[in-house]
XYZ file of C-alpha atoms in Angstrom:
556
model
C 96.744 48.153 39.635
C 96.985 44.573 40.678
C 100.520 43.123 42.201
C 101.063 40.772 40.597
C 104.980 40.478 39.159
C 105.648 39.867 35.584
C 106.952 36.616 34.188
C 104.217 34.773 35.962
C 101.495 33.530 34.545
C 98.853 36.499 35.347
C 99.862 38.557 32.250
C 100.654 35.237 29.921
C 96.724 33.768 30.978
C 95.698 37.654 30.234
C 97.288 37.550 26.635
C 96.263 33.948 26.067
C 92.540 35.143 26.676
C 93.052 38.546 25.234
C 93.597 36.062 21.484
C 90.105 35.929 22.311
C 88.714 38.797 22.626
C 90.704 40.499 20.118
C 88.830 37.767 17.880
C 85.516 38.618 18.763
C 85.902 42.180 18.216
C 86.377 42.117 14.984
C 82.676 41.277 14.239
C 82.079 44.565 12.112
C 84.018 41.812 9.091
C 80.649 40.164 9.384
C 78.703 42.893 7.872
C 79.020 41.270 3.545
C 77.793 38.016 5.143
C 74.349 39.645 6.123
C 74.079 42.615 4.336
C 72.946 40.602 1.279
C 69.900 39.941 3.932
C 69.296 43.633 4.951
C 68.481 44.423 1.440
C 66.289 41.005 0.451
C 64.533 40.570 3.726
C 63.768 44.227 4.555
C 63.430 45.764 0.937
C 66.344 47.855 1.380
C 67.529 49.656 -1.562
C 71.163 49.841 -2.557
C 72.094 53.276 -1.170
C 70.681 52.341 2.354
C 72.585 49.475 2.179
C 75.623 51.372 1.375
C 74.621 53.475 4.704
C 74.435 51.170 6.658
C 78.023 50.186 5.892
C 78.781 53.667 6.349
C 77.517 52.528 10.453
C 79.918 49.490 10.549
C 82.938 51.471 9.582
C 82.072 54.586 11.990
C 80.911 52.082 14.854
C 84.133 49.982 14.495
C 86.434 53.061 14.131
C 84.894 55.799 16.492
C 86.664 54.977 20.229
C 87.730 57.864 22.267
C 84.997 57.320 24.385
C 86.286 53.418 25.168
C 89.838 54.595 25.495
C 89.244 57.511 28.445
C 87.675 54.313 30.073
C 90.845 52.694 30.169
C 91.896 55.557 32.233
C 89.325 55.571 34.851
C 87.555 51.822 34.979
C 89.183 48.079 35.177
C 89.501 46.249 31.906
C 86.752 44.005 32.791
C 84.292 46.403 33.154
C 85.781 48.190 29.340
C 84.743 45.114 28.372
C 81.646 44.186 30.143
C 80.055 47.318 28.148
C 81.005 46.132 24.706
C 79.723 42.499 25.418
C 76.403 44.694 26.265
C 76.369 46.901 23.043
C 77.428 43.634 21.198
C 73.704 41.750 23.363
C 71.743 44.751 22.141
C 72.850 46.230 18.727
C 73.290 42.499 17.162
C 70.288 41.894 18.974
C 67.783 44.635 17.366
C 69.661 43.462 13.833
C 68.389 39.891 14.925
C 64.841 40.604 15.751
C 64.620 42.576 11.992
C 66.302 39.758 9.940
C 64.705 36.731 11.585
C 60.993 38.761 11.002
C 60.251 38.260 14.973
C 59.562 42.058 15.435
C 58.212 43.512 11.672
C 58.321 46.758 10.335
C 61.557 48.167 12.496
C 62.473 52.087 11.114
C 65.060 52.381 9.081
C 66.974 54.705 11.870
C 66.785 52.515 14.106
C 68.625 49.705 12.098
C 71.343 52.227 11.379
C 71.758 52.894 15.008
C 71.499 49.372 15.954
C 74.292 48.966 13.725
C 76.624 51.777 15.104
C 76.205 50.108 18.355
C 77.164 46.556 17.692
C 79.951 47.568 16.152
C 81.207 50.180 18.533
C 82.139 46.947 20.977
C 85.193 46.118 18.560
C 86.385 49.504 19.557
C 85.444 48.373 23.261
C 86.818 45.263 23.377
C 89.623 45.797 21.502
C 91.143 49.078 23.356
C 90.837 47.087 26.831
C 93.163 44.190 25.561
C 95.705 46.192 23.956
C 96.110 49.015 26.613
C 95.661 46.451 29.547
C 98.759 43.993 27.643
C 100.752 47.281 26.503
C 101.213 47.883 29.970
C 101.898 44.400 31.049
C 104.480 44.012 28.955
C 105.955 47.525 28.018
C 109.192 46.099 27.011
C 108.029 44.399 23.783
C 105.114 46.623 22.884
C 105.580 45.815 19.108
C 105.421 42.513 19.587
C 102.577 42.313 21.560
C 100.654 45.070 19.161
C 101.315 42.374 15.924
C 99.936 39.212 17.687
C 96.678 41.201 19.176
C 96.609 43.040 15.518
C 97.471 39.739 13.629
C 94.617 37.914 15.562
C 92.293 40.629 14.457
C 93.508 39.958 10.737
C 92.406 36.976 11.146
C 88.997 37.159 12.594
C 86.850 38.127 9.558
C 88.544 34.253 8.198
C 87.419 32.501 11.390
C 84.160 34.083 11.911
C 83.661 33.059 8.684
C 84.628 29.401 9.327
C 81.984 29.882 11.656
C 79.607 31.016 9.363
C 79.663 28.557 6.788
C 80.122 25.114 8.829
C 77.941 25.854 12.195
C 75.581 28.496 10.809
C 74.789 26.535 7.654
C 75.279 30.089 5.635
C 72.423 31.979 7.379
C 72.287 35.710 8.190
C 69.865 35.225 11.200
C 71.565 31.957 12.962
C 75.293 34.780 12.372
C 73.370 37.941 13.938
C 71.664 35.480 16.983
C 75.361 33.752 17.430
C 77.058 37.658 17.419
C 74.210 38.623 20.409
C 74.899 35.508 22.868
C 78.194 34.614 21.485
C 80.395 38.022 21.720
C 79.025 38.970 25.473
C 79.031 34.829 26.980
C 82.729 34.506 25.613
C 83.567 38.125 27.679
C 82.198 37.346 30.374
C 84.307 34.031 30.330
C 87.444 36.045 29.983
C 86.800 39.206 31.211
C 88.328 38.524 34.988
C 91.787 37.089 32.797
C 92.492 40.515 31.595
C 94.070 42.602 34.559
C 96.999 44.960 35.313
C 99.747 43.323 36.473
C 102.405 45.340 37.628
C 105.439 44.714 34.545
C 108.624 42.850 35.493
C 111.282 45.312 36.253
C 113.860 43.920 34.036
C 114.132 41.632 30.982
C 112.657 37.732 31.205
C 114.913 35.350 29.170
C 111.297 33.670 29.389
C 109.750 36.145 26.971
C 111.287 36.153 23.811
C 110.452 32.081 23.563
C 107.155 32.286 24.794
C 106.189 35.241 22.480
C 107.819 33.577 19.515
C 105.424 30.299 20.322
C 102.814 32.652 20.156
C 103.674 34.378 16.818
C 104.288 30.961 15.691
C 101.000 29.597 16.367
C 99.487 32.722 14.523
C 101.238 31.698 11.594
C 100.281 28.450 11.382
C 96.247 29.170 12.739
C 96.553 32.016 9.061
C 98.148 29.274 6.768
C 95.246 26.616 8.339
C 92.128 29.255 7.299
C 93.743 30.082 4.114
C 93.937 26.390 2.939
C 90.610 25.311 4.055
C 89.007 28.630 3.115
C 90.191 27.700 -0.239
C 89.605 24.265 -0.030
C 85.794 24.407 0.800
C 85.500 25.930 -2.775
C 86.945 23.472 -4.746
C 86.052 20.411 -2.487
C 82.453 18.978 -1.502
C 83.864 17.974 2.368
C 81.111 15.815 4.838
C 79.691 17.241 7.669
C 82.508 15.351 10.309
C 84.799 16.174 8.518
C 83.424 20.774 8.374
C 83.529 19.697 12.246
C 86.664 18.840 12.602
C 87.699 21.570 10.899
C 86.124 23.458 13.168
C 87.905 21.987 16.040
C 91.228 21.892 14.871
C 91.011 25.280 14.358
C 89.644 26.056 18.383
C 92.596 23.868 19.229
C 94.789 26.118 17.225
C 92.843 29.576 18.801
C 94.108 27.960 22.499
C 97.868 27.387 21.384
C 98.922 30.844 23.065
C 97.072 29.442 27.154
C 100.463 26.873 26.424
C 102.317 29.348 28.033
C 100.353 29.767 31.469
C 99.879 26.150 31.326
C 103.601 24.783 31.032
C 104.226 27.490 34.083
C 102.048 25.806 36.050
C 103.333 22.370 35.495
C 107.225 24.029 35.438
C 107.173 26.479 37.639
C 110.927 26.689 38.283
C 111.384 30.001 36.856
C 108.362 31.578 37.691
C 109.468 30.011 41.558
C 112.755 31.854 41.260
C 111.250 35.194 39.737
C 108.699 35.050 42.358
C 111.520 34.562 45.142
C 112.785 38.070 43.688
C 109.760 40.294 43.569
C 109.735 38.805 47.049
C 112.994 40.437 48.266
C 111.760 43.815 45.949
C 109.139 43.698 48.177
C 110.888 43.039 51.565
C 113.162 46.280 50.380
C 109.797 48.371 48.906
C 108.553 47.857 53.351
C 112.415 49.200 54.248
C 112.375 52.474 52.326
C 110.781 55.160 53.365
C 108.196 56.480 50.919
C 109.782 59.419 49.688
C 113.274 57.751 48.721
C 112.193 56.024 46.289
C 114.758 54.739 43.445
C 114.706 57.146 40.057
C 113.500 53.979 38.358
C 110.956 52.817 40.386
C 109.322 56.583 40.288
C 109.351 56.363 36.344
C 108.108 53.019 36.258
C 104.990 54.127 38.251
C 104.597 57.284 36.091
C 103.043 55.003 33.789
C 100.040 54.012 36.026
C 99.890 57.151 38.996
C 96.730 59.247 39.212
C 97.138 62.343 38.435
C 96.440 63.119 42.042
C 99.941 61.344 43.085
C 101.811 62.942 40.380
C 100.398 66.440 42.351
C 101.872 66.065 44.778
C 105.044 64.845 43.903
C 105.333 68.115 42.162
C 104.203 69.920 44.961
C 107.019 68.602 46.992
C 109.609 69.428 44.123
C 108.675 72.689 44.095
C 108.720 73.075 48.331
C 112.508 71.504 47.956
C 113.195 74.486 45.371
C 113.780 71.924 43.105
C 111.427 73.225 40.227
C 109.866 76.233 39.929
C 107.019 75.363 37.547
C 105.351 72.044 36.434
C 106.897 71.344 33.117
C 105.797 70.163 29.762
C 106.139 66.440 29.190
C 108.699 65.617 26.341
C 108.483 62.806 23.816
C 108.914 59.508 25.004
C 106.892 60.985 28.728
C 103.713 60.835 29.354
C 101.343 63.033 27.469
C 97.790 64.162 27.796
C 95.569 64.535 24.783
C 95.852 68.200 24.523
C 98.888 68.563 24.749
C 99.434 65.620 22.572
C 97.427 67.479 20.305
C 100.028 70.221 19.451
C 103.004 67.992 18.607
C 103.796 68.166 15.237
C 104.637 64.393 15.829
C 101.531 63.061 16.633
C 99.773 64.603 13.151
C 102.513 64.037 11.371
C 101.629 60.195 12.602
C 98.085 60.307 11.933
C 98.668 61.601 8.493
C 101.205 58.859 7.563
C 98.915 56.549 9.271
C 96.374 57.366 7.385
C 97.508 58.019 3.569
C 98.379 53.913 3.891
C 95.428 52.746 6.208
C 92.633 55.235 3.875
C 94.676 54.233 0.886
C 94.508 50.122 1.663
C 90.960 49.963 3.343
C 90.230 51.695 -0.560
C 91.303 48.499 -2.441
C 90.126 46.537 0.776
C 86.506 47.677 -0.035
C 86.198 47.476 -3.450
C 88.083 44.233 -4.194
C 85.103 42.538 -5.195
C 84.746 44.726 -8.004
C 88.171 45.396 -8.678
C 88.394 41.682 -9.208
C 85.336 41.458 -11.389
C 86.649 44.881 -13.630
C 89.876 42.587 -14.073
C 88.262 39.338 -14.997
C 88.931 37.639 -11.795
C 85.421 35.424 -11.264
C 86.290 33.900 -7.557
C 86.278 37.149 -5.997
C 86.191 34.927 -2.617
C 90.035 33.636 -3.009
C 90.933 37.191 -3.668
C 89.555 38.293 -0.522
C 91.048 35.301 1.133
C 94.524 36.013 0.070
C 94.014 39.843 0.857
C 93.103 39.094 4.170
C 95.851 36.593 4.861
C 98.269 38.893 3.774
C 97.287 41.444 6.548
C 97.576 39.630 9.190
C 101.410 38.052 7.610
C 102.101 42.339 7.618
C 100.590 42.737 11.470
C 102.310 40.250 13.155
C 105.437 40.484 11.294
C 105.681 44.251 11.028
C 105.507 44.021 14.708
C 108.054 41.235 15.092
C 110.516 43.028 12.683
C 110.036 46.433 13.825
C 110.982 45.372 17.488
C 114.010 43.662 16.527
C 115.594 46.587 14.900
C 114.462 49.348 17.420
C 116.261 47.055 20.277
C 119.390 45.812 18.002
C 120.112 49.493 16.426
C 117.540 51.645 17.900
C 115.856 52.149 14.726
C 112.277 54.424 14.696
C 109.609 51.838 13.802
C 108.253 54.730 11.539
C 111.013 53.512 8.936
C 108.835 50.114 7.859
C 105.927 52.514 7.116
C 108.022 54.889 5.243
C 109.151 51.260 2.888
C 106.030 49.830 3.083
C 104.302 52.707 1.865
C 106.712 53.222 -1.225
C 105.686 49.341 -1.885
C 102.345 50.649 -2.094
C 103.152 53.163 -4.659
C 104.446 50.600 -7.076
C 101.536 48.324 -6.316
C 99.227 51.153 -7.058
C 100.586 51.142 -10.081
C 100.798 47.741 -11.088
C 96.994 47.850 -10.281
C 96.690 50.770 -12.446
C 98.084 48.412 -15.216
C 95.943 45.774 -15.226
C 98.344 43.705 -16.391
C 97.361 40.029 -17.257
C 98.990 37.530 -14.602
C 99.460 40.472 -11.505
C 95.835 41.073 -9.565
C 96.685 38.138 -7.183
C 100.701 39.259 -6.985
C 99.693 42.742 -5.973
C 96.661 41.972 -3.954
C 99.577 39.780 -1.426
C 101.729 42.455 -1.343
C 98.862 45.341 -0.640
C 97.464 43.073 2.024
C 101.416 42.624 3.714
C 102.059 46.137 3.559
C 98.523 47.348 5.042
C 98.966 45.313 7.482
C 102.226 46.737 8.668
C 100.954 49.794 8.806
C 98.058 48.825 11.817
C 101.291 47.022 13.908
C 103.571 50.245 13.631
C 101.478 53.164 14.997
C 100.250 51.297 18.096
C 104.040 50.686 19.302
C 105.077 53.878 17.873
C 102.147 56.183 19.555
C 102.449 54.219 22.750
C 106.428 55.480 22.714
C 105.937 58.619 21.640
C 103.132 59.952 24.183
C 103.638 57.121 26.971
C 101.170 54.570 27.851
C 99.173 56.704 30.723
C 96.654 58.089 28.205
C 97.183 55.327 25.213
C 93.683 54.168 24.654
C 92.837 57.798 23.785
C 95.950 57.945 20.949
C 95.238 54.847 19.697
C 91.692 55.224 19.021
C 92.468 58.805 17.367
C 94.872 57.529 14.715
C 92.303 54.944 14.057
C 90.043 57.431 12.921
C 92.698 57.666 9.597
C 91.183 54.055 8.817
C 87.431 55.186 8.346
C 88.502 58.725 7.110
C 90.364 56.790 4.313
C 87.389 55.005 3.235
C 84.934 58.230 3.299
C 86.694 60.482 0.950
C 88.860 57.710 -1.167
C 86.347 54.696 -1.197
C 83.225 56.313 -0.827
C 83.349 59.519 -2.729
C 86.501 59.090 -5.226
C 86.513 55.136 -6.034
C 82.668 54.995 -6.083
C 82.628 58.422 -8.450
C 84.600 56.841 -11.409
C 83.192 53.536 -10.988
C 79.896 54.761 -11.254
C 80.770 57.223 -14.414
C 83.116 54.251 -15.690
C 79.599 52.530 -15.841
C 77.706 54.767 -17.308
C 79.787 55.141 -20.503
C 79.229 51.334 -20.723
C 75.837 51.706 -20.313
C 75.745 48.661 -17.517
C 75.306 49.105 -13.479
C 78.866 46.754 -13.395
C 81.859 47.876 -15.348
C 84.209 46.054 -16.834
C 87.907 47.329 -17.958
C 90.783 48.581 -16.691
C 89.561 52.269 -16.530
C 87.111 51.276 -13.667
C 89.564 52.234 -11.396
C 92.571 52.888 -12.516
C 92.407 56.795 -11.852
C 91.751 55.916 -8.350
C 94.968 53.753 -8.187
C 96.962 56.724 -9.957
C 95.141 58.883 -7.091
C 95.878 56.414 -4.128
C 99.879 56.195 -4.773
C 99.861 59.777 -5.194
C 98.629 59.472 -1.185
C 100.902 56.814 -0.612
C 103.889 59.364 -1.843
C 102.748 62.105 0.316
C 102.468 59.656 3.007
C 106.506 58.308 2.243
C 107.785 61.744 2.893
C 105.881 63.040 5.721
C 106.962 58.922 7.442
C 110.830 60.553 6.470
C 110.310 63.529 7.747
C 108.674 61.698 11.037
C 111.777 59.098 11.422
C 114.157 61.735 11.609
C 112.779 63.767 14.324
C 111.921 60.809 16.826
C 115.102 59.134 16.066
C 116.694 61.136 19.434
C 113.769 59.732 21.524
C 114.155 55.820 20.443
C 118.231 56.081 21.014
C 117.551 57.496 24.483
C 114.456 55.087 25.055
C 116.353 51.637 23.770
C 119.773 52.655 24.163
C 121.153 49.106 25.373
C 118.869 47.157 23.900
C 115.815 47.597 25.683
C 113.277 49.973 26.124
C 114.400 52.193 29.134
C 112.113 54.534 30.894
C 112.866 57.986 30.860
C 115.262 60.074 33.195
C 112.887 62.368 34.156
C 108.810 62.398 34.045
C 106.717 65.337 34.086
C 103.917 63.155 36.429
């Protein structure tokens, strides 16, 4: 742990750098941009291409190892591992697509794609875990910001692909194999753990509002330029100007540490306060720390320190036996696995993202089946609304959990009720409702991400949060496999066969799928109500008084 006080520049520099790495970690969204080249250049069948898509999803979402590594290694090492994975994985794909190396075996390309997209898990886990620990009082806000920028990464890559790389798949793969490692090397030392502030920082709220506003401006800008490219022919100069403006908007979060450098008055006061606290710590005996200091340290101490504390307590007769942690304290992974709340959160998240990713994976076919010719606009709309849901879900849940101690999962309940109605709207295929349903679903889908992340950290602690977060994330590929690969694909092919065509047209292509998805969200709604009632006492304990409070007892 680096001794850097909360409220100083380093945590905000780390958050600004994390925005760039979060964009880089969205590289798995690029599969549609180069998949056609894998099929045409390498001569793959549609089934082989579909299996490569499975490799893409597996690599992106299997992140148990990065979660474990975050507890053993400093963030820069975890980021470096992700950079290496990206370099070798996308490098092999570039060698194949560019014909630099002929006749690479299919299994090697499948494995290379798994490795390449697994860089997403390493990069995203490192920055999310580090920043959640650096800002423990604003977990929902931090999760919403980082996941929001993750939702925009597809649009950012699309702009780079069209303007800078001229729609070349081989250039994109080369860009990914070299650009992501270079970016990680430039940013990785800025993302470092810092001792969080012991109290509320009055400027913190304004700083977060600025970053949220900057991300909204970026999202609107990307949506506008994406739509504009489809209707207006722009010169090279204007296109490159748009690209430069996008880069400047991505740099906006770094304006906060810049402002703190140019106007250091508040920072110096905090620094003086931190020095006085440190001097007081030096005067106090080691074994007479305050309860609050001990609890704060429980987020970061190693197991050996915790065991020593427990042995001392046992020797003094304070405790007879090491007890299991309570909700709100730091859990080990095996301890969380036997908790009902852990599996309830997993199932609720699975219902939300598993059903949503099914629509996302088939959105182009859904649009064509319902008569929409410009499916790119449909995808852009979903992407932007997904970003709004991620950012808004984090901000709204943070407000209500602080002001009224309302568990964050209540917003998963509300959004999944809306998702039930949205799936029924999709199934009805009424004229003029396709874009409305797509936008609403995108918002609800994004909320699931920004709620799951801080909820997992609040219930089971930050110490092993990386493992919990990545285990919960398995709900995404599991839902894609069950509802998209098996259900939606089977129903679509059956309807296409009835029409004696390879492409299905009409509402029946996905009607049964949408009805099943609405049923899944109905189950998810019931489970989220149960979970919300169960964890309400935890939130009343943690957020009584309007701010996050560490548990008054700890198992560590």
